[in-house]
Short mmCIF file of C-alpha atoms and ligand atoms in Angstrom, two decimals:
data_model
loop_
_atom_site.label_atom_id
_atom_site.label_comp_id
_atom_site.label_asym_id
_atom_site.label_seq_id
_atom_site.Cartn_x
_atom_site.Cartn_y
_atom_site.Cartn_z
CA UNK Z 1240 6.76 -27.33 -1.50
CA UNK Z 1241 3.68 -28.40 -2.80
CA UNK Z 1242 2.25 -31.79 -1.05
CA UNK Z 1243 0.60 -34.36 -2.88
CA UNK Z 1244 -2.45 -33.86 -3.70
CA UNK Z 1245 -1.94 -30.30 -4.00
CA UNK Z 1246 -4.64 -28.15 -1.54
CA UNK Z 1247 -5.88 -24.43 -2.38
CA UNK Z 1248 -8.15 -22.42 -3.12
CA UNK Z 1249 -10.41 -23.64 -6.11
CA UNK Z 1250 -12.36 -20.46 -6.50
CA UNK Z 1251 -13.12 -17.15 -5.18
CA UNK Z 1252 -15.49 -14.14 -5.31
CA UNK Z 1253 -15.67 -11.16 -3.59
CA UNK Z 1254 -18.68 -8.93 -2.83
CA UNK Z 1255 -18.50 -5.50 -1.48
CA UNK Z 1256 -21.51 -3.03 -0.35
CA UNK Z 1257 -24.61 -0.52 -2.46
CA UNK Z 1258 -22.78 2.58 -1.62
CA UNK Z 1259 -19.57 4.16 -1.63
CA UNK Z 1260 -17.74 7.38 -0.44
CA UNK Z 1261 -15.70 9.04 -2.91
CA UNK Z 1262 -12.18 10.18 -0.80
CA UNK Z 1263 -12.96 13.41 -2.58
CA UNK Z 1264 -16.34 13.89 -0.59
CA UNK Z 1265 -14.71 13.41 2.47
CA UNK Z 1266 -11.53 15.68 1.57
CA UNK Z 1267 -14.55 18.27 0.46
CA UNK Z 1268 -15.84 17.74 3.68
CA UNK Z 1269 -12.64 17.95 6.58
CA UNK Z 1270 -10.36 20.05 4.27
CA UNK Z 1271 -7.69 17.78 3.81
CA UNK Z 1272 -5.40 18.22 0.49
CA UNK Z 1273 -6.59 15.27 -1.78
CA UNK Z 1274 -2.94 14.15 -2.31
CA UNK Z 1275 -3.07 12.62 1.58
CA UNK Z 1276 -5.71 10.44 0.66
CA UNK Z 1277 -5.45 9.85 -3.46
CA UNK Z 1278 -0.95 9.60 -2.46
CA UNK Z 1279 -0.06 9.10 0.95
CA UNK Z 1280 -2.60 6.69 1.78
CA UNK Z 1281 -3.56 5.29 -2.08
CA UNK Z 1282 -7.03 5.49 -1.70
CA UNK Z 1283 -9.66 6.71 -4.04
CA UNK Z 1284 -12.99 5.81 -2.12
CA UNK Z 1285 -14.57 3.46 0.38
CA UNK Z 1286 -17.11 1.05 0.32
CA UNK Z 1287 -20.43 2.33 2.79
CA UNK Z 1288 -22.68 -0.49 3.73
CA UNK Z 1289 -26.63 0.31 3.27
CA UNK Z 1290 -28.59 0.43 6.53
CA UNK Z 1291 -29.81 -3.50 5.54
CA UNK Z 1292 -26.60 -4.48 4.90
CA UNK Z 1293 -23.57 -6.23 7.26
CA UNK Z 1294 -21.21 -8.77 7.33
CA UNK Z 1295 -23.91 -11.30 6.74
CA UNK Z 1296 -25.24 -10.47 3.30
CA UNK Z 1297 -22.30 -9.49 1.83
CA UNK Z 1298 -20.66 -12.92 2.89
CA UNK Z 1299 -23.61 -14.61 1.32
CA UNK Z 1300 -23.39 -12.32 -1.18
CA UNK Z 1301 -19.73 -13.44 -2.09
CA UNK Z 1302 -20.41 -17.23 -1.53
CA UNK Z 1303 -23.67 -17.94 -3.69
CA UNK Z 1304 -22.02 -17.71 -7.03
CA UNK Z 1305 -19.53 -20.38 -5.69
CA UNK Z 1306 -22.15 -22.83 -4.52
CA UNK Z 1307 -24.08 -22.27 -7.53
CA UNK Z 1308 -20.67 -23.05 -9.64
CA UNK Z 1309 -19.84 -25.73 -7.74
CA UNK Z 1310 -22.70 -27.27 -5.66
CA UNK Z 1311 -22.72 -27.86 -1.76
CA UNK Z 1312 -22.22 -31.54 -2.15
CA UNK Z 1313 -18.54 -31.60 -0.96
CA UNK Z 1314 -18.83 -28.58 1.43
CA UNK Z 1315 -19.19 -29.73 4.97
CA UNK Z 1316 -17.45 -27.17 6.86
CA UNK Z 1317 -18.14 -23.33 6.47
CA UNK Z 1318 -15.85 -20.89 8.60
CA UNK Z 1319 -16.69 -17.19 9.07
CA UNK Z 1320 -13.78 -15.19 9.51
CA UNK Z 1321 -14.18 -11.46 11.02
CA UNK Z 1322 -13.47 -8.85 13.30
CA UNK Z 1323 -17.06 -7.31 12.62
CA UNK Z 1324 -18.81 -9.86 14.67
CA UNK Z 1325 -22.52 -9.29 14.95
CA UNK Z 1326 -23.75 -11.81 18.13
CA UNK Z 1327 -21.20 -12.82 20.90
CA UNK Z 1328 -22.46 -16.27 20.74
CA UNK Z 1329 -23.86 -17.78 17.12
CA UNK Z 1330 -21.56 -17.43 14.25
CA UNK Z 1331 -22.55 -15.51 11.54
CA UNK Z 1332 -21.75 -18.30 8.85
CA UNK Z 1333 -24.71 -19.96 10.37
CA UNK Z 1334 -26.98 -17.40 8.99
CA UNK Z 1335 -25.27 -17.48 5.24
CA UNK Z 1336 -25.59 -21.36 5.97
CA UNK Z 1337 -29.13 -20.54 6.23
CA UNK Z 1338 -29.38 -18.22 2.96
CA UNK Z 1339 -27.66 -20.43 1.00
CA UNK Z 1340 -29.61 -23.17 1.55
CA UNK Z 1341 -26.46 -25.58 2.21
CA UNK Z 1342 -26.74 -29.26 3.41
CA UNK Z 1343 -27.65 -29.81 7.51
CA UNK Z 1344 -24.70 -31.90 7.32
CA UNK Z 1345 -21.91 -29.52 7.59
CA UNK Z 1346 -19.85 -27.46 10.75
CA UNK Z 1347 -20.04 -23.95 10.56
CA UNK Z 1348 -18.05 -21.75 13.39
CA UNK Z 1349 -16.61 -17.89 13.70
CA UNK Z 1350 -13.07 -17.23 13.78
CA UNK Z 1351 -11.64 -13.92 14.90
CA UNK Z 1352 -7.79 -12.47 15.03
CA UNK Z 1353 -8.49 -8.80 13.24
CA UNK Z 1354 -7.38 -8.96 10.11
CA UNK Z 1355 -5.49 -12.13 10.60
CA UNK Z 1356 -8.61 -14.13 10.92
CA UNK Z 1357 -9.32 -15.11 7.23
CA UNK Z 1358 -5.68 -16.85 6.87
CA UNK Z 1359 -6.01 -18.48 9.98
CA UNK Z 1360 -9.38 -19.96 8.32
CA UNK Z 1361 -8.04 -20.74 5.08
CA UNK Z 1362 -5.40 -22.67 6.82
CA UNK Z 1363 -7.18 -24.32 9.20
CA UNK Z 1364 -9.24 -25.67 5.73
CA UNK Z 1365 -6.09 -26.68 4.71
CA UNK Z 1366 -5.70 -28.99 7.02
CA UNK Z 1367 -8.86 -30.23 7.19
CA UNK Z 1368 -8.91 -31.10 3.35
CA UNK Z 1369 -5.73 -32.88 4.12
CA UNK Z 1370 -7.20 -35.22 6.17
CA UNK Z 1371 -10.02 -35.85 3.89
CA UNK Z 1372 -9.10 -34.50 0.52
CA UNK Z 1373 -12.94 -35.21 -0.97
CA UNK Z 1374 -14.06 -32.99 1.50
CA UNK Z 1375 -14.53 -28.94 1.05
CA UNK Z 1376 -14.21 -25.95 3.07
CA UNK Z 1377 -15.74 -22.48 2.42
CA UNK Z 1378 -14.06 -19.71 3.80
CA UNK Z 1379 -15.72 -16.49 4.16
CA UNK Z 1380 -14.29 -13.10 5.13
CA UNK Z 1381 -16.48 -10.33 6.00
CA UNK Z 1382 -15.81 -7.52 7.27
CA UNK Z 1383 -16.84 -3.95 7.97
CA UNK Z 1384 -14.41 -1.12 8.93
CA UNK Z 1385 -14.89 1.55 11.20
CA UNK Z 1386 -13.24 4.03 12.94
CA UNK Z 1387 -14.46 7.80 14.66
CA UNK Z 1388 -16.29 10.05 12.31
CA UNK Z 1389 -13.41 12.95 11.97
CA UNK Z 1390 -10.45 10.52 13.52
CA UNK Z 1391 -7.35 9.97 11.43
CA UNK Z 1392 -8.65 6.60 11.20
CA UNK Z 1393 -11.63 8.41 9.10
CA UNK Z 1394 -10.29 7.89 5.52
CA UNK Z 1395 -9.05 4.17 6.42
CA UNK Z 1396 -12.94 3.31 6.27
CA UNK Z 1397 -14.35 -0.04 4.18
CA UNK Z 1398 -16.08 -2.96 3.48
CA UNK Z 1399 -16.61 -6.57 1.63
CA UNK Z 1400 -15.98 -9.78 1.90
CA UNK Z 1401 -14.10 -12.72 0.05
CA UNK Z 1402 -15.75 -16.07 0.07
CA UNK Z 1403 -13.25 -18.76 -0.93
CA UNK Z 1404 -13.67 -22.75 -1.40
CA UNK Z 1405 -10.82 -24.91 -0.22
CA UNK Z 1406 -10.37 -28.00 -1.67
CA UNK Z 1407 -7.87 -30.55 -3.07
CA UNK Z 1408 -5.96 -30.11 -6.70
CA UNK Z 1409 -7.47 -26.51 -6.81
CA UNK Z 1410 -8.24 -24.57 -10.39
CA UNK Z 1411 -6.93 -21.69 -8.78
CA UNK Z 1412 -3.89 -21.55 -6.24
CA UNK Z 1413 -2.14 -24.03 -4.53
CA UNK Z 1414 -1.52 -23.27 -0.89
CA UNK Z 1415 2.32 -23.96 0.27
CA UNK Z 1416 4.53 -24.79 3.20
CA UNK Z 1417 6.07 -23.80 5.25
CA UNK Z 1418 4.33 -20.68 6.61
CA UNK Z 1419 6.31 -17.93 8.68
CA UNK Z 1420 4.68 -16.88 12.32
CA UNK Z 1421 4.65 -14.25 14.52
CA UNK Z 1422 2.58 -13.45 17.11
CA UNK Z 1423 3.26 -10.48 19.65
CA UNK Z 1424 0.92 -8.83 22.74
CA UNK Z 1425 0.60 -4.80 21.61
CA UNK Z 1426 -2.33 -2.86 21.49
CA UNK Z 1427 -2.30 -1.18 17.87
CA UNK Z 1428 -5.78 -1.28 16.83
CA UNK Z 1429 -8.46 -3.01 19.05
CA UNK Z 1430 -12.48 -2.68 19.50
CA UNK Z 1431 -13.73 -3.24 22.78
CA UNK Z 1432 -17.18 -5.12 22.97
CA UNK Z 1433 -19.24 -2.17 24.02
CA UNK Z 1434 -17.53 -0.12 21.13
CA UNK Z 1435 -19.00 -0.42 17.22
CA UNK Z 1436 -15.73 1.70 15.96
CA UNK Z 1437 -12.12 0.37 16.68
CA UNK Z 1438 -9.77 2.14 18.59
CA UNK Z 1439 -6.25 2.56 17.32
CA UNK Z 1440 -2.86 4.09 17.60
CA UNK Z 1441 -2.54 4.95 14.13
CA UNK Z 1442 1.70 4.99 14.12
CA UNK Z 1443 1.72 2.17 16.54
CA UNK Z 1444 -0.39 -0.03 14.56
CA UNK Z 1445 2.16 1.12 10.92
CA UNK Z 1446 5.13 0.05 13.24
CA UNK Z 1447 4.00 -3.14 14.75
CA UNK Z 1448 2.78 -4.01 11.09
CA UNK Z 1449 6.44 -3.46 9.79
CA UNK Z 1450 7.64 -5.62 12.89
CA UNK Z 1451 5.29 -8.25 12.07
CA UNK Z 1452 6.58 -8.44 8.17
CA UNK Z 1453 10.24 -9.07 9.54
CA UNK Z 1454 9.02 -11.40 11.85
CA UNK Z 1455 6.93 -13.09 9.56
CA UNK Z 1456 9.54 -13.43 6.94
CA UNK Z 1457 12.18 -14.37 9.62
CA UNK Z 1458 10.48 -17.32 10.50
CA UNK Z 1459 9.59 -18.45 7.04
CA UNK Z 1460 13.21 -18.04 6.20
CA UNK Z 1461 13.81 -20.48 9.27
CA UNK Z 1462 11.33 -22.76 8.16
CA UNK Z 1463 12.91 -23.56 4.29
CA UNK Z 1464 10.88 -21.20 2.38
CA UNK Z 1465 11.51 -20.22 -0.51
CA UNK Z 1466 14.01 -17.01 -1.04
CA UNK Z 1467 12.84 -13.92 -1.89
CA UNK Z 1468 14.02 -13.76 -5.52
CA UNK Z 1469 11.73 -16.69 -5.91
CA UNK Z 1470 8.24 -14.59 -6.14
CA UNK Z 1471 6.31 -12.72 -8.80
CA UNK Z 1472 4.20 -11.15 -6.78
CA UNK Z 1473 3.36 -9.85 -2.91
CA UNK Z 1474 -0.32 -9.91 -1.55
CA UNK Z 1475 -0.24 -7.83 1.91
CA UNK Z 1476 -2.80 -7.32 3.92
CA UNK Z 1477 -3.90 -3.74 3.06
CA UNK Z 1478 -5.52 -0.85 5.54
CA UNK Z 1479 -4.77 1.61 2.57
CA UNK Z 1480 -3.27 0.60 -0.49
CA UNK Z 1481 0.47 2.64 0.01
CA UNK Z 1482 0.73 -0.10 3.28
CA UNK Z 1483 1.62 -2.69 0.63
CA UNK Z 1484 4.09 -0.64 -0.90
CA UNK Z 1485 5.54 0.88 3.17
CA UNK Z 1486 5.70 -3.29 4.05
CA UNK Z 1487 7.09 -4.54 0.92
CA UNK Z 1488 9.84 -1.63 0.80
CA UNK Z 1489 10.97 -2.25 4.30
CA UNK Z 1490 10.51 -6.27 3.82
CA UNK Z 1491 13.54 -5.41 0.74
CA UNK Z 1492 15.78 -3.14 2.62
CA UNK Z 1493 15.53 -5.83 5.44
CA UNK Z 1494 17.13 -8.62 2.50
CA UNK Z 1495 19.02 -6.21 1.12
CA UNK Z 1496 17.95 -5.82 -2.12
CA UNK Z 1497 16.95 -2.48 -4.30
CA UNK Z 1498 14.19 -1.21 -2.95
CA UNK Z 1499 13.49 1.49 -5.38
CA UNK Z 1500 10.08 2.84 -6.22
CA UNK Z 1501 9.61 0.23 -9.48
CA UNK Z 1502 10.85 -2.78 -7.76
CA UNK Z 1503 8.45 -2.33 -4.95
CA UNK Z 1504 6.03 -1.19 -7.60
CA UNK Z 1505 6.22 -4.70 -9.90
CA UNK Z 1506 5.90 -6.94 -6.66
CA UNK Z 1507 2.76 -5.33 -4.88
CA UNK Z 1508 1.25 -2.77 -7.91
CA UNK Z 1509 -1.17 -5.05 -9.62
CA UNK Z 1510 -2.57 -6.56 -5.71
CA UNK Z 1511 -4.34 -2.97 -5.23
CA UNK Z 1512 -7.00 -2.03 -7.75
CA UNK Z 1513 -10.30 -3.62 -5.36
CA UNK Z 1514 -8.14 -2.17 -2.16
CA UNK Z 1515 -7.85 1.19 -3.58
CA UNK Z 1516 -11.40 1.31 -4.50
CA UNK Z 1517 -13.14 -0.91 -1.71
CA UNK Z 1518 -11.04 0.69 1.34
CA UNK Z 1519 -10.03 -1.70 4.39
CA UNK Z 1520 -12.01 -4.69 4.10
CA UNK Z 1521 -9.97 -6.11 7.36
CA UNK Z 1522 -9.85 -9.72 7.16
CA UNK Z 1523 -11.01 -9.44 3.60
CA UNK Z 1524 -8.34 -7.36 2.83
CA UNK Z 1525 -5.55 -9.59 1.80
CA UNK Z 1526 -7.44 -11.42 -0.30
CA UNK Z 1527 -9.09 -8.59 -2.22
CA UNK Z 1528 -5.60 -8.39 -3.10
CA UNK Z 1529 -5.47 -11.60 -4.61
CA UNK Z 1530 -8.19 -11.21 -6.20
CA UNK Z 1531 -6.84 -7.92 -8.01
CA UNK Z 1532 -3.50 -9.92 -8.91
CA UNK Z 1533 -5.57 -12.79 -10.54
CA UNK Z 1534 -7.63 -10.25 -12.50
CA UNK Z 1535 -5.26 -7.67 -13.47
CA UNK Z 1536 -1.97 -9.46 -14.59
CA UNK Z 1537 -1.21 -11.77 -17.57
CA UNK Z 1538 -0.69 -14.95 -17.25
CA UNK Z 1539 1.25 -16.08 -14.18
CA UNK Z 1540 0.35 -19.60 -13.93
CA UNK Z 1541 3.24 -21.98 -12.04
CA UNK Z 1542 4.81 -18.65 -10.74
CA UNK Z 1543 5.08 -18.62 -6.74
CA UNK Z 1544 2.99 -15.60 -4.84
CA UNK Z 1545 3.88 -14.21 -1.27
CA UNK Z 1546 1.02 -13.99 1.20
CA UNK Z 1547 1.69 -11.31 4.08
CA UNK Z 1548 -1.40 -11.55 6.51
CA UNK Z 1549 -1.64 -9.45 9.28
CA UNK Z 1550 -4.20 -8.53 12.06
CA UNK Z 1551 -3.66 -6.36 14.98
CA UNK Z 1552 -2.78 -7.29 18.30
CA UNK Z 1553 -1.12 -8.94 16.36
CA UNK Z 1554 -0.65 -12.23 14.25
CA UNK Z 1555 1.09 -12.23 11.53
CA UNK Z 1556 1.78 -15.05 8.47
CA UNK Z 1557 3.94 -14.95 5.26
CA UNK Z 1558 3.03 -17.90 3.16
CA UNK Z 1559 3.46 -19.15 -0.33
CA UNK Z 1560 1.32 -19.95 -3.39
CA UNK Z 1561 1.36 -21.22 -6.88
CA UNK Z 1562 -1.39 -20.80 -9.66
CA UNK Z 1563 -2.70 -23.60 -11.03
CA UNK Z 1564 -2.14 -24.64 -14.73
CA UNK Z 1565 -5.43 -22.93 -16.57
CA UNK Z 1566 -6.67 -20.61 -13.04
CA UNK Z 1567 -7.13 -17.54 -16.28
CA UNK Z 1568 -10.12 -19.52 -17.06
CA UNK Z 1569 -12.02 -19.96 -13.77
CA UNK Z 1570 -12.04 -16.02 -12.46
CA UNK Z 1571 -14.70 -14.10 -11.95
CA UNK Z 1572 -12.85 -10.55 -13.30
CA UNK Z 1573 -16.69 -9.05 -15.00
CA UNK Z 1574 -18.64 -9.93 -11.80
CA UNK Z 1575 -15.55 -8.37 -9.32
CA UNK Z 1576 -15.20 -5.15 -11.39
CA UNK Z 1577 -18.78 -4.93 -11.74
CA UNK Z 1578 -18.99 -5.45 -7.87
CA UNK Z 1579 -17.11 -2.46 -7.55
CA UNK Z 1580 -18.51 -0.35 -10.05
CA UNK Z 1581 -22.46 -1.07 -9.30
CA UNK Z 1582 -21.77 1.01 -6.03
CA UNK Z 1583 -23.77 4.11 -5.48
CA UNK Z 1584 -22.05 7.24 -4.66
CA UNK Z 1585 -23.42 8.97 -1.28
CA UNK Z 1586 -22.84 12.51 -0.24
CA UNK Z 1587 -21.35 13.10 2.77
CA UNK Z 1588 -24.05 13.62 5.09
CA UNK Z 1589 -25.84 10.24 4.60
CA UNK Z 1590 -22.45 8.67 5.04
CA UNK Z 1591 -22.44 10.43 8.26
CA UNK Z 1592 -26.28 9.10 8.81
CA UNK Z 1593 -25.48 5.47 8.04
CA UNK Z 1594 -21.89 5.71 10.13
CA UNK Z 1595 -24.20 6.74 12.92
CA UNK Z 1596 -27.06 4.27 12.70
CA UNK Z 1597 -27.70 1.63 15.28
CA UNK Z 1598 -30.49 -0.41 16.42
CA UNK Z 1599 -32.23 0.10 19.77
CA UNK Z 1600 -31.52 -2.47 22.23
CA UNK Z 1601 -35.25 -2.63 23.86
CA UNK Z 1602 -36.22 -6.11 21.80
CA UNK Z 1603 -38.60 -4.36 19.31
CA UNK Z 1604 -39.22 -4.83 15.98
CA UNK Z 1605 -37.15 -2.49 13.73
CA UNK Z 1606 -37.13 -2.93 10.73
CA UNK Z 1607 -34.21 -1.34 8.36
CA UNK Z 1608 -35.03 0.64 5.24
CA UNK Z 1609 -34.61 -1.23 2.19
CA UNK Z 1610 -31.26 0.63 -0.04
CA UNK Z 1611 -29.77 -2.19 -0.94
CA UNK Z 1612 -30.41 -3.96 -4.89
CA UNK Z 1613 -28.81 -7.44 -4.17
CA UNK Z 1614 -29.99 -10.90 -3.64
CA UNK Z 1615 -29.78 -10.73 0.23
CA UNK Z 1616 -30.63 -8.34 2.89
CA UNK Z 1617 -30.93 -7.59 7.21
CA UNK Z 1618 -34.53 -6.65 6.64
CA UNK Z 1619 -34.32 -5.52 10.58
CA UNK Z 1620 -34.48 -6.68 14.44
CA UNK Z 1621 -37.57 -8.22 16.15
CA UNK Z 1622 -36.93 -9.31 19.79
CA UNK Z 1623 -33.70 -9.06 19.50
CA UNK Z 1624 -33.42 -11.65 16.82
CA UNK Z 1625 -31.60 -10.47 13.25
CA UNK Z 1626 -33.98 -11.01 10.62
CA UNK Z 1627 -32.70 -12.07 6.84
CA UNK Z 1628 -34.11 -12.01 3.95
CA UNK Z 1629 -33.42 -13.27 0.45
CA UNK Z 1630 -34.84 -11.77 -2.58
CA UNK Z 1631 -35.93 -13.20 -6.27
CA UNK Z 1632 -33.33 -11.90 -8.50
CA UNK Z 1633 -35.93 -9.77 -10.52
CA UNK Z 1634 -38.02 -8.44 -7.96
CA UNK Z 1635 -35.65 -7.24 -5.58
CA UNK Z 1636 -36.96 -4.13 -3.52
CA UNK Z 1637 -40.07 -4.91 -3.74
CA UNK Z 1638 -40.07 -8.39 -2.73
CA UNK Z 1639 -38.01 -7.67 0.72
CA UNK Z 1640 -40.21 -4.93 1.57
CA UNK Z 1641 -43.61 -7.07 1.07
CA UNK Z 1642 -41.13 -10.00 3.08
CA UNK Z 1643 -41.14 -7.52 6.05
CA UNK Z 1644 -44.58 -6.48 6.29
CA UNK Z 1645 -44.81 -7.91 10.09
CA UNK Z 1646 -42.63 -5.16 10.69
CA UNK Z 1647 -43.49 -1.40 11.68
CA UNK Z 1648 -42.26 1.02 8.78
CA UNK Z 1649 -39.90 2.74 11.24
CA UNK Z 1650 -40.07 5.96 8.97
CA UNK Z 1651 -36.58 6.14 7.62
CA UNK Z 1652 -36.34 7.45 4.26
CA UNK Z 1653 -33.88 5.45 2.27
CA UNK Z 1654 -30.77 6.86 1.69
CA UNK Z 1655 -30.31 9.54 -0.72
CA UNK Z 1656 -27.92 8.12 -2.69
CA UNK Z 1657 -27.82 9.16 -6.42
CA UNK Z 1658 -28.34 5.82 -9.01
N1 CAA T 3026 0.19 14.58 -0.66
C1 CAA T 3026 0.79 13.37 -0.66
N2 CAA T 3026 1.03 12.65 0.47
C2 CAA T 3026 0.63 13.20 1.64
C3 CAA T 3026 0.02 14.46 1.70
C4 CAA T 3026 -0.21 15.17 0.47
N3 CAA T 3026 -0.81 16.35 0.44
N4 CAA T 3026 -0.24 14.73 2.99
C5 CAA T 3026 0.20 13.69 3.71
N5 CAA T 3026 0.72 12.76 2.90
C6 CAA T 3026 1.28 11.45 3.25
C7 CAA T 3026 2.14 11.47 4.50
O1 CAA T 3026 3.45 11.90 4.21
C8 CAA T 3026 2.06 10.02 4.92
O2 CAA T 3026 2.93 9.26 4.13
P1 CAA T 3026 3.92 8.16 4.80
O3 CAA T 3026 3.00 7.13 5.42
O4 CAA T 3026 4.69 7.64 3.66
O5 CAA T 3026 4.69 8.89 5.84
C9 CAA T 3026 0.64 9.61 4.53
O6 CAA T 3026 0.19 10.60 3.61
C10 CAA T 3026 -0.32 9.60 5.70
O7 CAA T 3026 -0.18 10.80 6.38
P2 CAA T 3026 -0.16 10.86 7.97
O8 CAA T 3026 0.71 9.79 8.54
O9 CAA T 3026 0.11 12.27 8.37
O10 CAA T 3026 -1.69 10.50 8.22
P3 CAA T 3026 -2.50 10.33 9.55
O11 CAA T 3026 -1.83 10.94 10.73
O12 CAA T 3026 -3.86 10.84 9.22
O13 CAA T 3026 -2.53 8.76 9.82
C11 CAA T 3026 -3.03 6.49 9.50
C12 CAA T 3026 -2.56 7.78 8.82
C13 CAA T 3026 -2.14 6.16 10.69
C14 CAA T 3026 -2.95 5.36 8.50
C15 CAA T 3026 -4.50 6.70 9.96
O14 CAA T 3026 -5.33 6.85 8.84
C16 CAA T 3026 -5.03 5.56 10.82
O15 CAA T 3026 -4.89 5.56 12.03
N6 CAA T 3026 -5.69 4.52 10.16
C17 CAA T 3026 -6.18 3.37 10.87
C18 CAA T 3026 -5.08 2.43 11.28
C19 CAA T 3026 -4.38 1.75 10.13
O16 CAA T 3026 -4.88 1.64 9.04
N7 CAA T 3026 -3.15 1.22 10.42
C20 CAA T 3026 -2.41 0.49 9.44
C21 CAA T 3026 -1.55 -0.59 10.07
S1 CAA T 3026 -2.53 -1.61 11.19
C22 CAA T 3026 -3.33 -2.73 10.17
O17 CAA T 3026 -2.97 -2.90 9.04
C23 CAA T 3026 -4.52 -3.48 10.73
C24 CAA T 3026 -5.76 -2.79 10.26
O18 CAA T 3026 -6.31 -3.14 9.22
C25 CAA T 3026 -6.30 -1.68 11.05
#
């Protein structure tokens, strides 16, 4: 199932935000029983970007380690994948083009498809590097999650993004055919473009999810894919952790095979430790889960991994992998757990402030309030253009502030997060 030369992904690194929102604050806060959140949904906290933050520096975040691993040399397409789209017309990878400092010589373009988009990118590299197989892509998913302050869709909150290179005879997985489709016209989750926070018929959007697993897997079956029995592991996409567990127990039943608590447990329970943690990550999502499998299980190398994207609206794909000979040796498990454990807790009203923040539309300068620690930051909006900046590595908050002096302090106190 693998082609000659084998195609995948050759490395991978995730970034997520500065703060985070233990589900216990927010339980604290709306009176829900804990269990709903740490049980039903399998979610311990979510990932709160900083007021300079967005999809932007934490994709660049994600994809400097790899350029500095590998070099730009053989990059010459970046795609953007996300739902979280901040300009209706230039893609956001142009910007982490931009911070990264990679070669004039590349294509760089914005895909969207909710949480679908990311796959769609990784196999549109695919192809590419097929067709050239000196040639690499890097694939960046970013997005941010948001839903209502006090809406069901409250707890389902997130945010990082995944920055993967594509290339030929990967160190990490190789990407398989056939892939299962399935595309279908509902209206589970959506965000119109005068909305920041999606919309969403919360049991809608778990049912067409489901529907989109069977479909998925129907087609794949149709295709020659490999049965069932055949994987180690499942990486679904995941709003909330216990959706892997709901798809993969309903993808079993459907074959008819035991779909008891451990089975489903040993094919999707090591994909969840950055979902649990991070919260939805949408187009991110699925490949946080990769990234948890890599990192948390022994040594799986040859052994063939499902791949269960979905994004509202919806398109679905079921796809398979195999890790390459020696992939234990190329992860990046210190910098992903530290990722996740650098974040700063926030209490729950400047959650609520930063849920709540926007920038004026009236072209002036605004600079943001510098919370953030990490190499990159939105240091604000002057006429109506996003500003960027990058920082030295040791003189980080002071260095983007004196970067910004053109700007008005706009009197914002940072956020009173505890270090
Ligand atoms: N202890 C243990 N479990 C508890 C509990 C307690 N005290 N209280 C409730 N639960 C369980 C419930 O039994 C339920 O379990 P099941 O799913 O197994 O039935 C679970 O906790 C959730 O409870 P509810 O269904 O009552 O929760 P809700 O009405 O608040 O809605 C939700 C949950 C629909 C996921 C909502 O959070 C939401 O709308 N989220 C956004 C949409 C979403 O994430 N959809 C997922 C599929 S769509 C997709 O995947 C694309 C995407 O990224 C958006």
């Amino acid at each position: 199932m693998v082609s000659d030369p084998a195609i995948g992904i050759h490395d991978l690194s995730f970034s997520t935000t500065e703060f985070v929102l233990p589900h216990a604050t927010l339980a604290d806060h709306n009176g829900t029983e804990i269990g709903k959140y740490h049980v039903g949904l399998g979610q311990q906290s979510m990932s709160v970007p900083a007021a300079d933050e967005d999809i932007v520096t934490m994709g660049a975040t994600a994809a400097e380690p790899i350029i500095t691993r590998h070099g730009s040399d053989r990059v010459r397409t970046v795609v953007f994948a996300t739902e979280s789209s901040i300009d209706q017309a230039k893609s956001a990878g142009v910007y982490v083009h931009s911070l990264l400092g990679l070669p004039s010589a590349t294509r760089v373009v914005e895909l969207k498809q909710a949480c679908y988009g990311a796959t769609a990118a990784l196999q549109f590299a695919v192809g590419l590097v097929r067709r050239d197989p000196v040639q690499q892509v890097l694939v960046i998913a970013s997005d941010i999650s948001k839903y209502d302050l006090d809406s069901p869709g409250e707890a389902t909150q997130g945010a990082a993004a995944v920055a993967m290179l594509v290339g030929s005879n990967p160190a990490l997985v190789r990407i398989e055919e056939p892939s299962g489709l399935f595309t279908a016209d509902v209206m589970d989750f959506w965000r119109p473009n005068y909305r920041d926070a999606a919309l969403v018929d919360g049991q809608e959007s778990v049912d067409a999810y489901l529907r989109a697993v069977l479909g998925t897997w129907k087609d794949y079956a149709e295709q020659d894919g490999r049965p069932l029995d055949e994987f180690t592991a499942f990486c679904y996409h995941q709003p909330y952790a216990k959706m892997a567990y709901k798809a993969h127990r309903h993808l079993l039943h459907h074959c008819e095979r035991h779909s008891g608590e451990a089975a489903v447990a040993r094919a999707v329970g090591r994909t969840t430790a950055y979902n649990t943690a991070i919260g939805n990550s949408y187009t991110a999502s699925v490949y946080l889960a990769l990234a948890a499998l890599l990192d948390e299980a022994d040594d799986l190398t040859g052994r063939p991994i499902g791949f269960m994207s979905y994004g509202s609206g919806s398109v679905a794909e079921f796809f398979g992998g195999t890790l390459a000979p020696g992939y234990r040796e190329h992860l990046r498990t210190t910098a992903h757990r530290g990722a996740v454990d650098r974040r700063r807790p926030v209490d729950y009203a400047t959650y609520r402030e930063l849920h709540e923040r926007s920038f004026p539309a009236d072209g002036g300068d605004h600079p943001t309030p510098s919370q953030t620690t990490g190499s990159f930051r939105l240091a604000g909006l002057r006429g109506h253009q996003r500003v960027y900046e990058r920082r030295a590595a040791d003189s980080a908050r002071s260095s983007a502030e004196a970067g910004f002096r053109r700007l008005r302090p706009d009197g914002h106190r940072p956020a009173t997060a505890h270090s």
